[in-house]
Structures are given as C-alpha cells and as structure tokens.
Amino acid sequence: EVQLVESGGGLVQPGGSLRLSCAASGFTFSSYWMSWVRQAPGKGLEWVANIKQDGSEKYYVDSVKGRFTISRDNAKNSLYLQMNSLRAEDTAVYYCARDQSYGDYDYWGQGTLVTVSS
Amino acid sequence: QSALTQPASVSGSPGQSITISCTGTSSDVGSYNLVSWYQQHPGKAPKLMIYEVSKRPSGVSNRFSGSKSGNTASLTISGLQAEDEADYYCCSYAGSSTFVFGTGTKVTVL
C-alpha cells in the first residue's frame, strides 16, 4: 500500500525556518517525481515545488524561489522541504504528493500544518 | 503562474449532471493535454479524479468525465450523488516542469 506521511509542521515566527519531511512507502520512491502542494486555511491548492527522480532537477513557484529548497534522499525514501525566511502568507497545510506523470498526483499525504505567526 | 479560473460554486440535484469549467491561457491549459482534476472533501487530502484531460484512474466512477477546448478544460459529473459534494480543483502543466492549480469549485448537491 502506497503511503506518504508528512511531518515537521508547527508554529514558527516570521523570518524563521522549518524543515518538512515526507516518508514514503509501498512503492519504488526513486522512480517518481515528487511534489509539495500547499493549502492556506480556507483557500485553494497551490503547487509549491517538485523534484526529479534523482534530485537533479528542482522547480518552484515564484513566491517561494530563493526561500524554499526541495530535496530527497532515495536511500531513506524521504522527501524534504526546507523553508527559510517564512512569511505569514506561507501559513498552510503542506502536502507531499507522488507525481504519476506530468502533474497527475495519484497519492497524497495527510498534510502537515505550518503556521507562521508572532 | 496565475491560478486557473474556476467558478466558485456549482450545484445540482441528485441524478442531474453538472459541469465545472477551468480556464487558463495558451501557456498552460491551451498548450498541453495535461490537465488533471481533484476532489477534496473537508479535512481530507485531494483525490485524483481525471488525468491527461479525460483519463480516469482505476476505481474512479465513470460518472466523472473530462474534456478540453482551447484554453478551457471541463469536468462533468453525471448522475450527481450526495457523496459528490466536495471541492474540486483542476491542475495544468504550465511548462518548464511547473504546474498551476485552479481556484477551486464547491459542488453542492441540493
């Protein structure tokens, strides 16, 4: 059974940092692009970043470029999102998702809540 | 990277058909047959309902269908059921390995 389990969310002050993790199981993690998608409270979904199977390519939405870094460890079947210089507008539930092919997110985690507030 | 435009809400009676539109630009929806649709119930993770404009994942009811014309993609739910009441989001490839979601549509079953 495919499982994606996010962790690392919490309350952080503006300007602070947080590292999210996503533990994958039940499939060959190294064979898939992986993505982070977020959802602000009461708002819609927003694609945040993705990473190629071997980590050689990474892409970001403009609003997080230079602040967030996506990475993966295929030996540990884990996906990460390092978030720096956090802003109030980064407050959201962050989901990791498996990309079956070109944006077909066929499996999602349960999400982890990040709250940026003083 | 502007969000795709969806109607805020769509409603229908049980058994009826409804259609949700998703309007993008010639840089995303109009350029690629790579539009997917997601269903999200309150407090739950999104679920893939349609991919590559009109393909249905295994296990998704054939009451859900997708199409595209120009810069606008559409999701049709036929034989509307109470369990279809949820939020629906489209998503399109936007080039350079980036993606954009729609603004979301709340479907209400009357």
PDB file of N, CA, C and O in Angstrom, chain A residues 10-41:
ATOM      1  N   GLY A  10       4.437  23.058  12.245  1.00  0.00           N
ATOM      2  CA  GLY A  10       4.321  23.669  13.565  1.00  0.00           C
ATOM      3  C   GLY A  10       4.211  25.173  13.477  1.00  0.00           C
ATOM      4  O   GLY A  10       4.038  25.735  12.394  1.00  0.00           O
ATOM      5  N   LEU A  11       4.332  25.798  14.648  1.00  0.00           N
ATOM      6  CA  LEU A  11       4.259  27.249  14.736  1.00  0.00           C
ATOM      7  C   LEU A  11       5.661  27.837  14.665  1.00  0.00           C
ATOM      8  O   LEU A  11       6.559  27.407  15.394  1.00  0.00           O
ATOM      9  N   VAL A  12       5.848  28.814  13.804  1.00  0.00           N
ATOM     10  CA  VAL A  12       7.153  29.467  13.662  1.00  0.00           C
ATOM     11  C   VAL A  12       6.934  30.957  13.486  1.00  0.00           C
ATOM     12  O   VAL A  12       5.924  31.392  12.925  1.00  0.00           O
ATOM     13  N   GLN A  13       7.874  31.751  13.967  1.00  0.00           N
ATOM     14  CA  GLN A  13       7.766  33.202  13.847  1.00  0.00           C
ATOM     15  C   GLN A  13       8.147  33.661  12.443  1.00  0.00           C
ATOM     16  O   GLN A  13       8.925  32.984  11.744  1.00  0.00           O
ATOM     17  N   PRO A  14       7.612  34.784  12.016  1.00  0.00           N
ATOM     18  CA  PRO A  14       8.012  35.337  10.711  1.00  0.00           C
ATOM     19  C   PRO A  14       9.526  35.495  10.649  1.00  0.00           C
ATOM     20  O   PRO A  14      10.158  35.931  11.612  1.00  0.00           O
ATOM     21  N   GLY A  15      10.086  35.098   9.508  1.00  0.00           N
ATOM     22  CA  GLY A  15      11.530  35.131   9.332  1.00  0.00           C
ATOM     23  C   GLY A  15      12.221  33.855   9.761  1.00  0.00           C
ATOM     24  O   GLY A  15      13.418  33.672   9.493  1.00  0.00           O
ATOM     25  N   GLY A  16      11.474  32.972  10.382  1.00  0.00           N
ATOM     26  CA  GLY A  16      12.057  31.721  10.861  1.00  0.00           C
ATOM     27  C   GLY A  16      12.140  30.648   9.803  1.00  0.00           C
ATOM     28  O   GLY A  16      11.810  30.862   8.633  1.00  0.00           O
ATOM     29  N   SER A  17      12.606  29.486  10.242  1.00  0.00           N
ATOM     30  CA  SER A  17      12.807  28.354   9.330  1.00  0.00           C
ATOM     31  C   SER A  17      12.116  27.109   9.861  1.00  0.00           C
ATOM     32  O   SER A  17      11.877  26.973  11.068  1.00  0.00           O
ATOM     33  N   LEU A  18      11.835  26.209   8.928  1.00  0.00           N
ATOM     34  CA  LEU A  18      11.202  24.935   9.264  1.00  0.00           C
ATOM     35  C   LEU A  18      11.577  23.943   8.186  1.00  0.00           C
ATOM     36  O   LEU A  18      11.729  24.318   7.003  1.00  0.00           O
ATOM     37  N   ARG A  19      11.736  22.679   8.561  1.00  0.00           N
ATOM     38  CA  ARG A  19      12.018  21.632   7.588  1.00  0.00           C
ATOM     39  C   ARG A  19      10.930  20.590   7.656  1.00  0.00           C
ATOM     40  O   ARG A  19      10.722  19.958   8.703  1.00  0.00           O
ATOM     41  N   LEU A  20      10.244  20.416   6.539  1.00  0.00           N
ATOM     42  CA  LEU A  20       9.216  19.392   6.442  1.00  0.00           C
ATOM     43  C   LEU A  20       9.810  18.109   5.867  1.00  0.00           C
ATOM     44  O   LEU A  20      10.718  18.161   5.030  1.00  0.00           O
ATOM     45  N   SER A  21       9.281  16.993   6.320  1.00  0.00           N
ATOM     46  CA  SER A  21       9.697  15.689   5.802  1.00  0.00           C
ATOM     47  C   SER A  21       8.477  14.924   5.320  1.00  0.00           C
ATOM     48  O   SER A  21       7.366  15.135   5.807  1.00  0.00           O
ATOM     49  N   CYS A  22       8.705  14.042   4.389  1.00  0.00           N
ATOM     50  CA  CYS A  22       7.640  13.174   3.877  1.00  0.00           C
ATOM     51  C   CYS A  22       8.250  11.782   3.720  1.00  0.00           C
ATOM     52  O   CYS A  22       9.152  11.583   2.896  1.00  0.00           O
ATOM     53  N   ALA A  23       7.754  10.847   4.519  1.00  0.00           N
ATOM     54  CA  ALA A  23       8.245   9.468   4.452  1.00  0.00           C
ATOM     55  C   ALA A  23       7.357   8.667   3.517  1.00  0.00           C
ATOM     56  O   ALA A  23       6.139   8.615   3.703  1.00  0.00           O
ATOM     57  N   ALA A  24       7.973   8.061   2.521  1.00  0.00           N
ATOM     58  CA  ALA A  24       7.235   7.307   1.516  1.00  0.00           C
ATOM     59  C   ALA A  24       7.440   5.809   1.710  1.00  0.00           C
ATOM     60  O   ALA A  24       8.516   5.355   2.105  1.00  0.00           O
ATOM     61  N   SER A  25       6.397   5.044   1.419  1.00  0.00           N
ATOM     62  CA  SER A  25       6.496   3.592   1.493  1.00  0.00           C
ATOM     63  C   SER A  25       5.487   2.964   0.542  1.00  0.00           C
ATOM     64  O   SER A  25       4.533   3.617   0.110  1.00  0.00           O
ATOM     65  N   GLY A  26       5.725   1.716   0.211  1.00  0.00           N
ATOM     66  CA  GLY A  26       4.780   0.986  -0.627  1.00  0.00           C
ATOM     67  C   GLY A  26       4.990   1.126  -2.119  1.00  0.00           C
ATOM     68  O   GLY A  26       4.195   0.601  -2.912  1.00  0.00           O
ATOM     69  N   PHE A  27       6.034   1.836  -2.516  1.00  0.00           N
ATOM     70  CA  PHE A  27       6.353   1.964  -3.945  1.00  0.00           C
ATOM     71  C   PHE A  27       7.842   2.292  -4.093  1.00  0.00           C
ATOM     72  O   PHE A  27       8.515   2.609  -3.111  1.00  0.00           O
ATOM     73  N   THR A  28       8.323   2.214  -5.309  1.00  0.00           N
ATOM     74  CA  THR A  28       9.727   2.496  -5.582  1.00  0.00           C
ATOM     75  C   THR A  28       9.914   4.009  -5.659  1.00  0.00           C
ATOM     76  O   THR A  28       9.728   4.635  -6.714  1.00  0.00           O
ATOM     77  N   PHE A  29      10.248   4.589  -4.528  1.00  0.00           N
ATOM     78  CA  PHE A  29      10.318   6.046  -4.381  1.00  0.00           C
ATOM     79  C   PHE A  29      11.221   6.682  -5.444  1.00  0.00           C
ATOM     80  O   PHE A  29      10.881   7.729  -6.003  1.00  0.00           O
ATOM     81  N   SER A  30      12.323   6.060  -5.721  1.00  0.00           N
ATOM     82  CA  SER A  30      13.318   6.630  -6.632  1.00  0.00           C
ATOM     83  C   SER A  30      12.852   6.673  -8.086  1.00  0.00           C
ATOM     84  O   SER A  30      13.555   7.218  -8.941  1.00  0.00           O
ATOM     85  N   SER A  31      11.687   6.140  -8.379  1.00  0.00           N
ATOM     86  CA  SER A  31      11.187   6.104  -9.755  1.00  0.00           C
ATOM     87  C   SER A  31      10.224   7.245 -10.075  1.00  0.00           C
ATOM     88  O   SER A  31       9.746   7.338 -11.211  1.00  0.00           O
ATOM     89  N   TYR A  32       9.925   8.085  -9.103  1.00  0.00           N
ATOM     90  CA  TYR A  32       8.898   9.101  -9.301  1.00  0.00           C
ATOM     91  C   TYR A  32       9.375  10.518  -9.006  1.00  0.00           C
ATOM     92  O   TYR A  32      10.131  10.752  -8.061  1.00  0.00           O
ATOM     93  N   TRP A  33       8.905  11.451  -9.826  1.00  0.00           N
ATOM     94  CA  TRP A  33       8.956  12.850  -9.427  1.00  0.00           C
ATOM     95  C   TRP A  33       8.077  12.978  -8.180  1.00  0.00           C
ATOM     96  O   TRP A  33       7.063  12.291  -8.044  1.00  0.00           O
ATOM     97  N   MET A  34       8.458  13.887  -7.301  1.00  0.00           N
ATOM     98  CA  MET A  34       7.679  14.166  -6.109  1.00  0.00           C
ATOM     99  C   MET A  34       7.444  15.672  -5.999  1.00  0.00           C
ATOM    100  O   MET A  34       8.264  16.469  -6.472  1.00  0.00           O
ATOM    101  N   SER A  35       6.342  16.026  -5.364  1.00  0.00           N
ATOM    102  CA  SER A  35       5.974  17.441  -5.271  1.00  0.00           C
ATOM    103  C   SER A  35       5.492  17.808  -3.879  1.00  0.00           C
ATOM    104  O   SER A  35       5.077  16.948  -3.095  1.00  0.00           O
ATOM    105  N   TRP A  36       5.544  19.089  -3.599  1.00  0.00           N
ATOM    106  CA  TRP A  36       4.882  19.679  -2.432  1.00  0.00           C
ATOM    107  C   TRP A  36       3.769  20.594  -2.944  1.00  0.00           C
ATOM    108  O   TRP A  36       3.979  21.399  -3.852  1.00  0.00           O
ATOM    109  N   VAL A  37       2.611  20.459  -2.336  1.00  0.00           N
ATOM    110  CA  VAL A  37       1.455  21.287  -2.650  1.00  0.00           C
ATOM    111  C   VAL A  37       0.926  21.833  -1.335  1.00  0.00           C
ATOM    112  O   VAL A  37       0.876  21.098  -0.347  1.00  0.00           O
ATOM    113  N   ARG A  38       0.551  23.092  -1.282  1.00  0.00           N
ATOM    114  CA  ARG A  38       0.066  23.658  -0.033  1.00  0.00           C
ATOM    115  C   ARG A  38      -1.343  24.211  -0.173  1.00  0.00           C
ATOM    116  O   ARG A  38      -1.811  24.473  -1.280  1.00  0.00           O
ATOM    117  N   GLN A  39      -1.975  24.389   0.972  1.00  0.00           N
ATOM    118  CA  GLN A  39      -3.336  24.905   1.009  1.00  0.00           C
ATOM    119  C   GLN A  39      -3.491  25.797   2.232  1.00  0.00           C
ATOM    120  O   GLN A  39      -3.501  25.303   3.359  1.00  0.00           O
ATOM    121  N   ALA A  40      -3.580  27.093   1.999  1.00  0.00           N
ATOM    122  CA  ALA A  40      -3.806  28.025   3.085  1.00  0.00           C
ATOM    123  C   ALA A  40      -5.187  27.784   3.685  1.00  0.00           C
ATOM    124  O   ALA A  40      -6.084  27.279   2.995  1.00  0.00           O
ATOM    125  N   PRO A  41      -5.374  28.120   4.937  1.00  0.00           N
ATOM    126  CA  PRO A  41      -6.667  27.869   5.596  1.00  0.00           C
ATOM    127  C   PRO A  41      -7.836  28.458   4.820  1.00  0.00           C
ATOM    128  O   PRO A  41      -7.851  29.649   4.521  1.00  0.00           O
TER     129      PRO A  41
END
